[in-house]
C-alpha positions as a Python dict, from the first residue, in 0.01 Angstrom:
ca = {
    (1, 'X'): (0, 0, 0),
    (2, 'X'): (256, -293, -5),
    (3, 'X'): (653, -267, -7),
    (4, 'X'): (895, -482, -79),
    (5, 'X'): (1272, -460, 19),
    (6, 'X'): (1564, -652, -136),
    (7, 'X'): (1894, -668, -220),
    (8, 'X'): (2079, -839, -512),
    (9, 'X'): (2186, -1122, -313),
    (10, 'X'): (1852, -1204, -210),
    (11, 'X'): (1667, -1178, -546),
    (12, 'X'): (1893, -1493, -641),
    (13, 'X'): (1712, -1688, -353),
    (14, 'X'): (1373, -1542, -269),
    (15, 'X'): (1053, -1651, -417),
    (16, 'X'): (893, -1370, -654),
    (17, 'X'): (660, -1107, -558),
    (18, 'X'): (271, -1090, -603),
    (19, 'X'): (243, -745, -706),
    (20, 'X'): (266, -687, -1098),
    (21, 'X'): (439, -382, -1037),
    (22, 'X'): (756, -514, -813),
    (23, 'X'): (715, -895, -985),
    (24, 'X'): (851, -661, -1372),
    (25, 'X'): (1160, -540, -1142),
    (26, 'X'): (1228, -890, -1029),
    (27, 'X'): (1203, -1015, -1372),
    (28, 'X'): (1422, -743, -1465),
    (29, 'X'): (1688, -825, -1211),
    (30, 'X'): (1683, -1211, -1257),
    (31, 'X'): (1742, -1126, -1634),
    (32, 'X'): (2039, -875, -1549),
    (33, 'X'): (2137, -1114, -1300),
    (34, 'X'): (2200, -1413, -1519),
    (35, 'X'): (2430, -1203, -1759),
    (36, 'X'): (2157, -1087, -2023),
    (37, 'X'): (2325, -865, -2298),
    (38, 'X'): (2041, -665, -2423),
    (39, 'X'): (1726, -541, -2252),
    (40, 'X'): (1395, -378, -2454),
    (41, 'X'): (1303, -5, -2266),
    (42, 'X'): (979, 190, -2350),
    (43, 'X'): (1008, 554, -2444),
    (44, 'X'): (776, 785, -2254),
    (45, 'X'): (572, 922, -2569),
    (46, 'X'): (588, 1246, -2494),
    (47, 'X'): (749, 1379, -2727),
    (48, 'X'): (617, 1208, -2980),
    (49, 'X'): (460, 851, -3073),
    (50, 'X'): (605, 566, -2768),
    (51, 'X'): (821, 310, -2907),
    (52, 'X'): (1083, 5, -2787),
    (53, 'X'): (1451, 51, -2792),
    (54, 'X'): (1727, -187, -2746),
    (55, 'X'): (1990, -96, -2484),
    (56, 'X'): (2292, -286, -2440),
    (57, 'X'): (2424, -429, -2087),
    (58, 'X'): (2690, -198, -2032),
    (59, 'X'): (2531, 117, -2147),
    (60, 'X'): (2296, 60, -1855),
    (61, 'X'): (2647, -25, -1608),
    (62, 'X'): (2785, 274, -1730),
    (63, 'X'): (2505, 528, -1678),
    (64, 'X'): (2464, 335, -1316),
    (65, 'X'): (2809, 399, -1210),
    (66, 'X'): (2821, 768, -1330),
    (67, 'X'): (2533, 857, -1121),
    (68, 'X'): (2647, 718, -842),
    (69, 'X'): (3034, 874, -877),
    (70, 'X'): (2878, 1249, -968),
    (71, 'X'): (2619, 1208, -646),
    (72, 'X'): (2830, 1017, -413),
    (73, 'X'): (2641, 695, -317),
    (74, 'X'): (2884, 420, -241),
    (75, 'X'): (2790, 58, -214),
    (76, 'X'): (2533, -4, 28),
    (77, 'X'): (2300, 284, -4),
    (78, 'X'): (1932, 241, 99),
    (79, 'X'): (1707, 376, -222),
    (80, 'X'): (1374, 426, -250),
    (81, 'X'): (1195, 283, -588),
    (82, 'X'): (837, 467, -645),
    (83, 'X'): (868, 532, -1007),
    (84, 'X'): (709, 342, -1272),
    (85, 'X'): (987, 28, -1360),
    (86, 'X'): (924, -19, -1672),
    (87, 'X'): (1034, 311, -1782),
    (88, 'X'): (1390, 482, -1787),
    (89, 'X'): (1346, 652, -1440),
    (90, 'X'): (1216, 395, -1215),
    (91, 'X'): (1453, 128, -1401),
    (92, 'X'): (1753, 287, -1382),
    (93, 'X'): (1682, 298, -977),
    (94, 'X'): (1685, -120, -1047),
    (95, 'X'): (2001, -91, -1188),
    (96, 'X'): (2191, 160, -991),
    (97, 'X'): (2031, -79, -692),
    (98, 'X'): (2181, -381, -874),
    (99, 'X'): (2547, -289, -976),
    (100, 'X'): (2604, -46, -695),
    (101, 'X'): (2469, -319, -450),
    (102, 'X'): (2219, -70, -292),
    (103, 'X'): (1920, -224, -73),
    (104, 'X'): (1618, -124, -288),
    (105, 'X'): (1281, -84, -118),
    (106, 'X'): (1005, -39, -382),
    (107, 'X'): (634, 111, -347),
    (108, 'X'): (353, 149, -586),
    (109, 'X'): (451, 452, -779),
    (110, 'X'): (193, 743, -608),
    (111, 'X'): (166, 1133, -613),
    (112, 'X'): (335, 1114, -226),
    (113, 'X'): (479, 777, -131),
    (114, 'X'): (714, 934, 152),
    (115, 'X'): (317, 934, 324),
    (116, 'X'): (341, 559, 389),
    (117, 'X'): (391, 499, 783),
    (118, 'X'): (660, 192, 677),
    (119, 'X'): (882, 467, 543),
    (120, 'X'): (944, 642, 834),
    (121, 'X'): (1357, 515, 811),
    (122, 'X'): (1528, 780, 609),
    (123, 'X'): (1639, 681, 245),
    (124, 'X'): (2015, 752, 114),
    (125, 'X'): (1861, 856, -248),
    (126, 'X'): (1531, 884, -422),
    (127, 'X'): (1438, 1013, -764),
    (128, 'X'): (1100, 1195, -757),
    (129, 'X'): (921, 1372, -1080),
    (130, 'X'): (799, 1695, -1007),
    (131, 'X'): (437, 1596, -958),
    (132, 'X'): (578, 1392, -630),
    (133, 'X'): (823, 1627, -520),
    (134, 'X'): (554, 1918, -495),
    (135, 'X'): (292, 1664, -357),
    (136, 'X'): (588, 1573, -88),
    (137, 'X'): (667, 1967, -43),
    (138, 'X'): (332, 2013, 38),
    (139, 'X'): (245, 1773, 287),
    (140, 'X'): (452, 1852, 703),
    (141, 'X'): (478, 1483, 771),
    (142, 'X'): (612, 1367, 416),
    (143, 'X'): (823, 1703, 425),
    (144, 'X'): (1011, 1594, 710),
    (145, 'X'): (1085, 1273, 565),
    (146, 'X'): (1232, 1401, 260),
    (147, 'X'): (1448, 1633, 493),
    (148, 'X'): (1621, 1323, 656),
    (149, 'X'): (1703, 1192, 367),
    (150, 'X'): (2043, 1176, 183),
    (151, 'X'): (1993, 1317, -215),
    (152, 'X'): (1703, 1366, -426),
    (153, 'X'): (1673, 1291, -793),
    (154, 'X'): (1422, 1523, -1021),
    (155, 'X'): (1321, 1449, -1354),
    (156, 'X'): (1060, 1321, -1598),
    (157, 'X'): (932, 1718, -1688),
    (158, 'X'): (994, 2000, -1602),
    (159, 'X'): (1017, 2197, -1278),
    (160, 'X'): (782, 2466, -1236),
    (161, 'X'): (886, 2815, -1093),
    (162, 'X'): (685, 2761, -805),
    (163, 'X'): (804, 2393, -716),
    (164, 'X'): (1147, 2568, -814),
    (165, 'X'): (1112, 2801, -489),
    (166, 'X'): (946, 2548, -268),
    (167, 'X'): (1280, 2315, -311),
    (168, 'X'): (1510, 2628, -213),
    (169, 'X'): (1367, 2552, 95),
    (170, 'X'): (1479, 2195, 105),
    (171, 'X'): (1797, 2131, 363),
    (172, 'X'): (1835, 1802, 152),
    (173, 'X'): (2037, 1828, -202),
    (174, 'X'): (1807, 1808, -453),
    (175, 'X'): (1911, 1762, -837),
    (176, 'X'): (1732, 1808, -1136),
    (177, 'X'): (1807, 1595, -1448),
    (178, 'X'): (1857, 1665, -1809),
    (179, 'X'): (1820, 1264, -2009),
    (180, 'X'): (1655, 1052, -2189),
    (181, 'X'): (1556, 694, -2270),
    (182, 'X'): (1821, 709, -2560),
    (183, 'X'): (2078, 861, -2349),
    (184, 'X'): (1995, 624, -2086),
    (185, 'X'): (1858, 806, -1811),
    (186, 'X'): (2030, 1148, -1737),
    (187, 'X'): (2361, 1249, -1892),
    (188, 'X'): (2387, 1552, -1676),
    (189, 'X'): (2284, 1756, -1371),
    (190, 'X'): (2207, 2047, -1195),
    (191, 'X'): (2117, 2105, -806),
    (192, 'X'): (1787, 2297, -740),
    (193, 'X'): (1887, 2413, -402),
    (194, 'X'): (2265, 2527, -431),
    (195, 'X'): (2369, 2792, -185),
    (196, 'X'): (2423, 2999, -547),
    (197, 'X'): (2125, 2922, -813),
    (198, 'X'): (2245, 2699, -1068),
    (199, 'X'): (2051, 2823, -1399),
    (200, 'X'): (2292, 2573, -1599),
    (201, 'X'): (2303, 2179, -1635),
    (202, 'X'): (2666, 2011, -1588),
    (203, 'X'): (2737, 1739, -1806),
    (204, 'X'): (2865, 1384, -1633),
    (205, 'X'): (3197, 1239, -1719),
    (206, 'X'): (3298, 1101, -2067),
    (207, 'X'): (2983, 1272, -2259),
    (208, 'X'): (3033, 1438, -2578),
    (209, 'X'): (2834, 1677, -2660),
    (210, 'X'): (2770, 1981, -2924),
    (211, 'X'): (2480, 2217, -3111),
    (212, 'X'): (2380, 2075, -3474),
    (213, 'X'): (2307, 2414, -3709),
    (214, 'X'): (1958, 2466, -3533),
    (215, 'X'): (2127, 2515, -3199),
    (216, 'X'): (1991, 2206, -3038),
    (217, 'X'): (2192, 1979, -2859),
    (218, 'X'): (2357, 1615, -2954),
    (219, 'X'): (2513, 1366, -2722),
    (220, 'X'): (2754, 1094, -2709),
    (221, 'X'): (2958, 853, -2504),
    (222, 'X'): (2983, 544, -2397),
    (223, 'X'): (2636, 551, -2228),
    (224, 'X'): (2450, 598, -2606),
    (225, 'X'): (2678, 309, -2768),
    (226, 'X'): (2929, 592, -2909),
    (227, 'X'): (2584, 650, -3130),
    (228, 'X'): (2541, 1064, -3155),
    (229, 'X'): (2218, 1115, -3016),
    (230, 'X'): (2064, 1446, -3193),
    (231, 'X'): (1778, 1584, -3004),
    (232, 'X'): (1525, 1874, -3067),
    (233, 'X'): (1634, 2067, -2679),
    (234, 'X'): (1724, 2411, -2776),
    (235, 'X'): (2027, 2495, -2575),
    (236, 'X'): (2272, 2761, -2486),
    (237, 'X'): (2653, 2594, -2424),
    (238, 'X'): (2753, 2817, -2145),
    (239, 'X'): (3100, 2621, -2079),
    (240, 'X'): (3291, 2392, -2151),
    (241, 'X'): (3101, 2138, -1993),
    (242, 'X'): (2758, 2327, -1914),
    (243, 'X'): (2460, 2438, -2097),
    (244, 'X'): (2106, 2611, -2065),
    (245, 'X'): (1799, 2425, -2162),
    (246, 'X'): (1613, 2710, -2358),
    (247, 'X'): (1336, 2490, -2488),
    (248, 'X'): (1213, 2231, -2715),
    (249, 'X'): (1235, 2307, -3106),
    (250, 'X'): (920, 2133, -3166),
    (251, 'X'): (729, 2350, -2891),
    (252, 'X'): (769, 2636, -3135),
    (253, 'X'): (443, 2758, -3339),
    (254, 'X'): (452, 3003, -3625),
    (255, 'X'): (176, 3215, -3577),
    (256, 'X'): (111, 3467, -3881),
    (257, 'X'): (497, 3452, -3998),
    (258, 'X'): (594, 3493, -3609),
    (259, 'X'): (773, 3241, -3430),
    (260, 'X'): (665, 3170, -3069),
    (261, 'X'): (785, 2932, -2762),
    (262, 'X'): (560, 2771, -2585),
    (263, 'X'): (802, 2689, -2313),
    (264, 'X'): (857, 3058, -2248),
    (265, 'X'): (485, 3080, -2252),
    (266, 'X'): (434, 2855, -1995),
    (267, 'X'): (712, 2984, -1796),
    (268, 'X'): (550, 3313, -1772),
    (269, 'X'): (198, 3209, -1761),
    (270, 'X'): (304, 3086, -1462),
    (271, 'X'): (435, 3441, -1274),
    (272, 'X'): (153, 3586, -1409),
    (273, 'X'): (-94, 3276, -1224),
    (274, 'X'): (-299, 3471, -989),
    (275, 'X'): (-132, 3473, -588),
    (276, 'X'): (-495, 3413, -443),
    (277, 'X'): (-585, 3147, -673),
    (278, 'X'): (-397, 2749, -660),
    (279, 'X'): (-211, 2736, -945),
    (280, 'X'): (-394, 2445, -1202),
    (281, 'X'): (-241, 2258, -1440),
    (282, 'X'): (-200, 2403, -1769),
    (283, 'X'): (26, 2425, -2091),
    (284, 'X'): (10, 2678, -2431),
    (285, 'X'): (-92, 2495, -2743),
    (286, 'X'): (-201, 2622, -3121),
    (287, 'X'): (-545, 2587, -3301),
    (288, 'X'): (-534, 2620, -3683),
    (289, 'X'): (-641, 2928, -3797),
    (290, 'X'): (-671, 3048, -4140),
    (291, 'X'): (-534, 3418, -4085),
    (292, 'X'): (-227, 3342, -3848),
    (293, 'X'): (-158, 2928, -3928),
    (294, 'X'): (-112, 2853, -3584),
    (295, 'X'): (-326, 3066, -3305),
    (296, 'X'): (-168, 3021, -2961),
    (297, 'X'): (-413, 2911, -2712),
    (298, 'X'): (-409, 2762, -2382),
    (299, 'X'): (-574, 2452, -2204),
    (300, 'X'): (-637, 2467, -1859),
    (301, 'X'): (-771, 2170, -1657),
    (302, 'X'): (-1029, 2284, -1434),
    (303, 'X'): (-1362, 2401, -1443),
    (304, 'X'): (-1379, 2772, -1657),
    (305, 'X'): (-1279, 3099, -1491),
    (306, 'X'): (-1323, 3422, -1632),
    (307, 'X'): (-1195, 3542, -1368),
    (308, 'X'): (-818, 3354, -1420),
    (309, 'X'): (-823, 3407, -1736),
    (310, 'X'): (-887, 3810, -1747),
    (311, 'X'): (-611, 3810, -1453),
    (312, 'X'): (-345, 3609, -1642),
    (313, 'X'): (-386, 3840, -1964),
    (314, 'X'): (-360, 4141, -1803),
    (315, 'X'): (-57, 4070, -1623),
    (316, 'X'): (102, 3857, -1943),
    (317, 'X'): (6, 4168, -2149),
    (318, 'X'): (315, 4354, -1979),
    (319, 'X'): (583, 4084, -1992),
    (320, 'X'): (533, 3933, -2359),
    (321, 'X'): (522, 4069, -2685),
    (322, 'X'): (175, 4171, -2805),
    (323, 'X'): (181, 3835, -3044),
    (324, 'X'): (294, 3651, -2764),
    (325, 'X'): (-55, 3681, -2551),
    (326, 'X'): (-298, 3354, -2571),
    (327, 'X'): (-573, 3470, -2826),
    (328, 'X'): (-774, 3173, -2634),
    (329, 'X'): (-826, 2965, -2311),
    (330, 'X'): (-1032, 2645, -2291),
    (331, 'X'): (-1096, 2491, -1951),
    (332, 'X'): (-1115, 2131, -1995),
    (333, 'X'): (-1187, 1834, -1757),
    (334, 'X'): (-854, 1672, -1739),
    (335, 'X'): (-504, 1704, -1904),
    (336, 'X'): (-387, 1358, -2073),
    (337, 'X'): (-81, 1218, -1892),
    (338, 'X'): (135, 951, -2044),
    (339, 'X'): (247, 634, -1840),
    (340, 'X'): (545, 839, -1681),
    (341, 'X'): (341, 1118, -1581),
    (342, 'X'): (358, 1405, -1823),
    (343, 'X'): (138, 1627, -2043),
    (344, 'X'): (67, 1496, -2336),
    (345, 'X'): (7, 1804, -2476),
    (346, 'X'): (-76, 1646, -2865),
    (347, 'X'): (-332, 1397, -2749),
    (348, 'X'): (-506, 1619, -2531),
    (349, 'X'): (-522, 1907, -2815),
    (350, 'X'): (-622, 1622, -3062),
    (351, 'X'): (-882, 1504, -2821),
    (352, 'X'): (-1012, 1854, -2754),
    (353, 'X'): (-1056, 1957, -3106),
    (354, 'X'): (-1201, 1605, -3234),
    (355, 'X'): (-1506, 1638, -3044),
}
């Protein structure tokens, strides 16, 4: 596993790196470095086919300096870089690193990089997605680690009930983040392991925000170009500058004239996962059918357990609505992931059902 730790002033001076992976930051930072104007970002594709976006210079300033205001890292904070650069996440960290002046030490993105022995020194911030936070959770030595540290950054999907109780655990503050490529990174904020639960995201500084007729949320500010960014997150405004993420608008199926979500699904899928059995990845989908439209199912990666699956429905029988029960599971090898980690729910059902 190699590292490499920098700083600003000495990307102006030092030779390159070798590895692909830390060689797109440097390019990254030489091109931020020299004044560029515009940079090209990925989107994750999870939502929906990947594409490039243009983001201007100071969009990217902006959203640096508000994370670092609402979490408190001054100039001179050590950071740890394990997420993928060349998305949102793991670039931001490049430019938070860069304006801020943090010293940046980057590692291959991997399910637990606080298991490398060179990163025994405790970090002032980190952003994790869920995958590595539970993989971190779960491990004494990398546990520790993450307890020395200064803040934690959690994003990229969501955070499951279980990882939710696991991080109540955590000494360290640990925020979860509500963003987007087009928002540039997160636009607001809630901690996972408040003294009080905080059920509701807080919205940074200078963003605008509102509910279009549908009830899902739009954003603006100075971070999005003054552009209204409309998005398909059903949400509940709680305050005057906090809301609850109910679900995705798109993740709702209408299954013989009945409307279900599939994040509430999921959600209690997941109380109903058997305690003597490690929870698996899994997520609710549809499969046309000609009597209902849209059957809900669910895919489970794993090898197939009657067992689970009679468990699941018996228990999910007495918290959900009677249309509300999976009418099928399939256990399937592996779950498609996109470059940044999550489900891709569409090409894994597409996958499944064009065999």
């Amino acid at each position: 596993m190699k590292i490499w730790i920098t700083t600003k002033n000495s990307i102006l001076t030092e030779p390159p790196p070798e590895h692909p992976e830390f060689l797109v930051a440097y390019h990254f930072a030489q091109k931020w470095l020299n004044g560029a104007e515009e940079f090209s970002l990925k989107t994750s594709g999870s939502t929906g086919i990947p594409k490039i976006i243009t983001i201007r210079r100071n969009q990217l300033a902006v959203s640096a300096r508000m994370t670092a205001t609402a979490l408190d890292l001054p100039g001179g904070s050590r950071c740890l870089i394990c997420l993928n650069v060349e998305y949102i996440a793991g670039l931001m960290m490049v430019v938070r690193s860069l304006v801020m002046d943090w010293e940046m030490t980057f590692v291959e993105p991997s399910s637990n990089p606080l298991l490398i022995p060179e990163l025994s020194k405790p970090f002032d911030f980190l952003a994790l997605v869920p995958l590595q936070l539970s993989a971190i959770c779960g491990n004494e030595t990398s546990r520790a680690r993450l307890e020395a540290c200064g803040k934690v950054l959690v994003g990229g999907a969501p955070v499951s009930q279980t990882l939710l109780t696991e991080t109540r655990k955590l000494s360290v503050p640990v925020y979860q983040s509500y963003g987007m490529t087009e928002t540039v990174s997160h636009v607001a904020l809630r901690r996972l392991n408040a003294p009080v639960l905080e059920e509701d995201y807080t919205f940074l500084p200078e963003i605008d925000f509102g509910t279009d007729d549908r009830q899902c949320l739009f954003v603006r500010g100075e971070v999005t170009d003054f552009q209204l960014v409309q998005t398909n997150d059903l949400v509940e405004i709680t305050s005057e500058r906090t809301f609850k993420w109910i679900g995705r608008l798109d993740s709702i199926i209408n299954s013989g004239g009945l409307k279900i979500q599939l994040d509430k699904i999921d959600q209690k899928m997941e109380e109903c996962w058997p305690n003597d059995t490690p929870l698996l990845p899994f997520f609710s989908w549809f499969e046309p059918d000609d009597r209902l439209g849209q059957k809900l199912i669910v895919f489970v990666e794993g090898e197939k357990n009657s067992v689970i699956e009679k468990k699941i429905l018996h228990t999910l029988s007495q918290k959900v609505k009677p249309f509300e029960v999976p009418k099928a599971f399939y256990f399937i090898h592996e779950i498609i992931k996109t470059p940044t980690g999550k489900l891709n729910k569409p090409a894994t059902a597409d996958l499944f059902f064009t065999k």
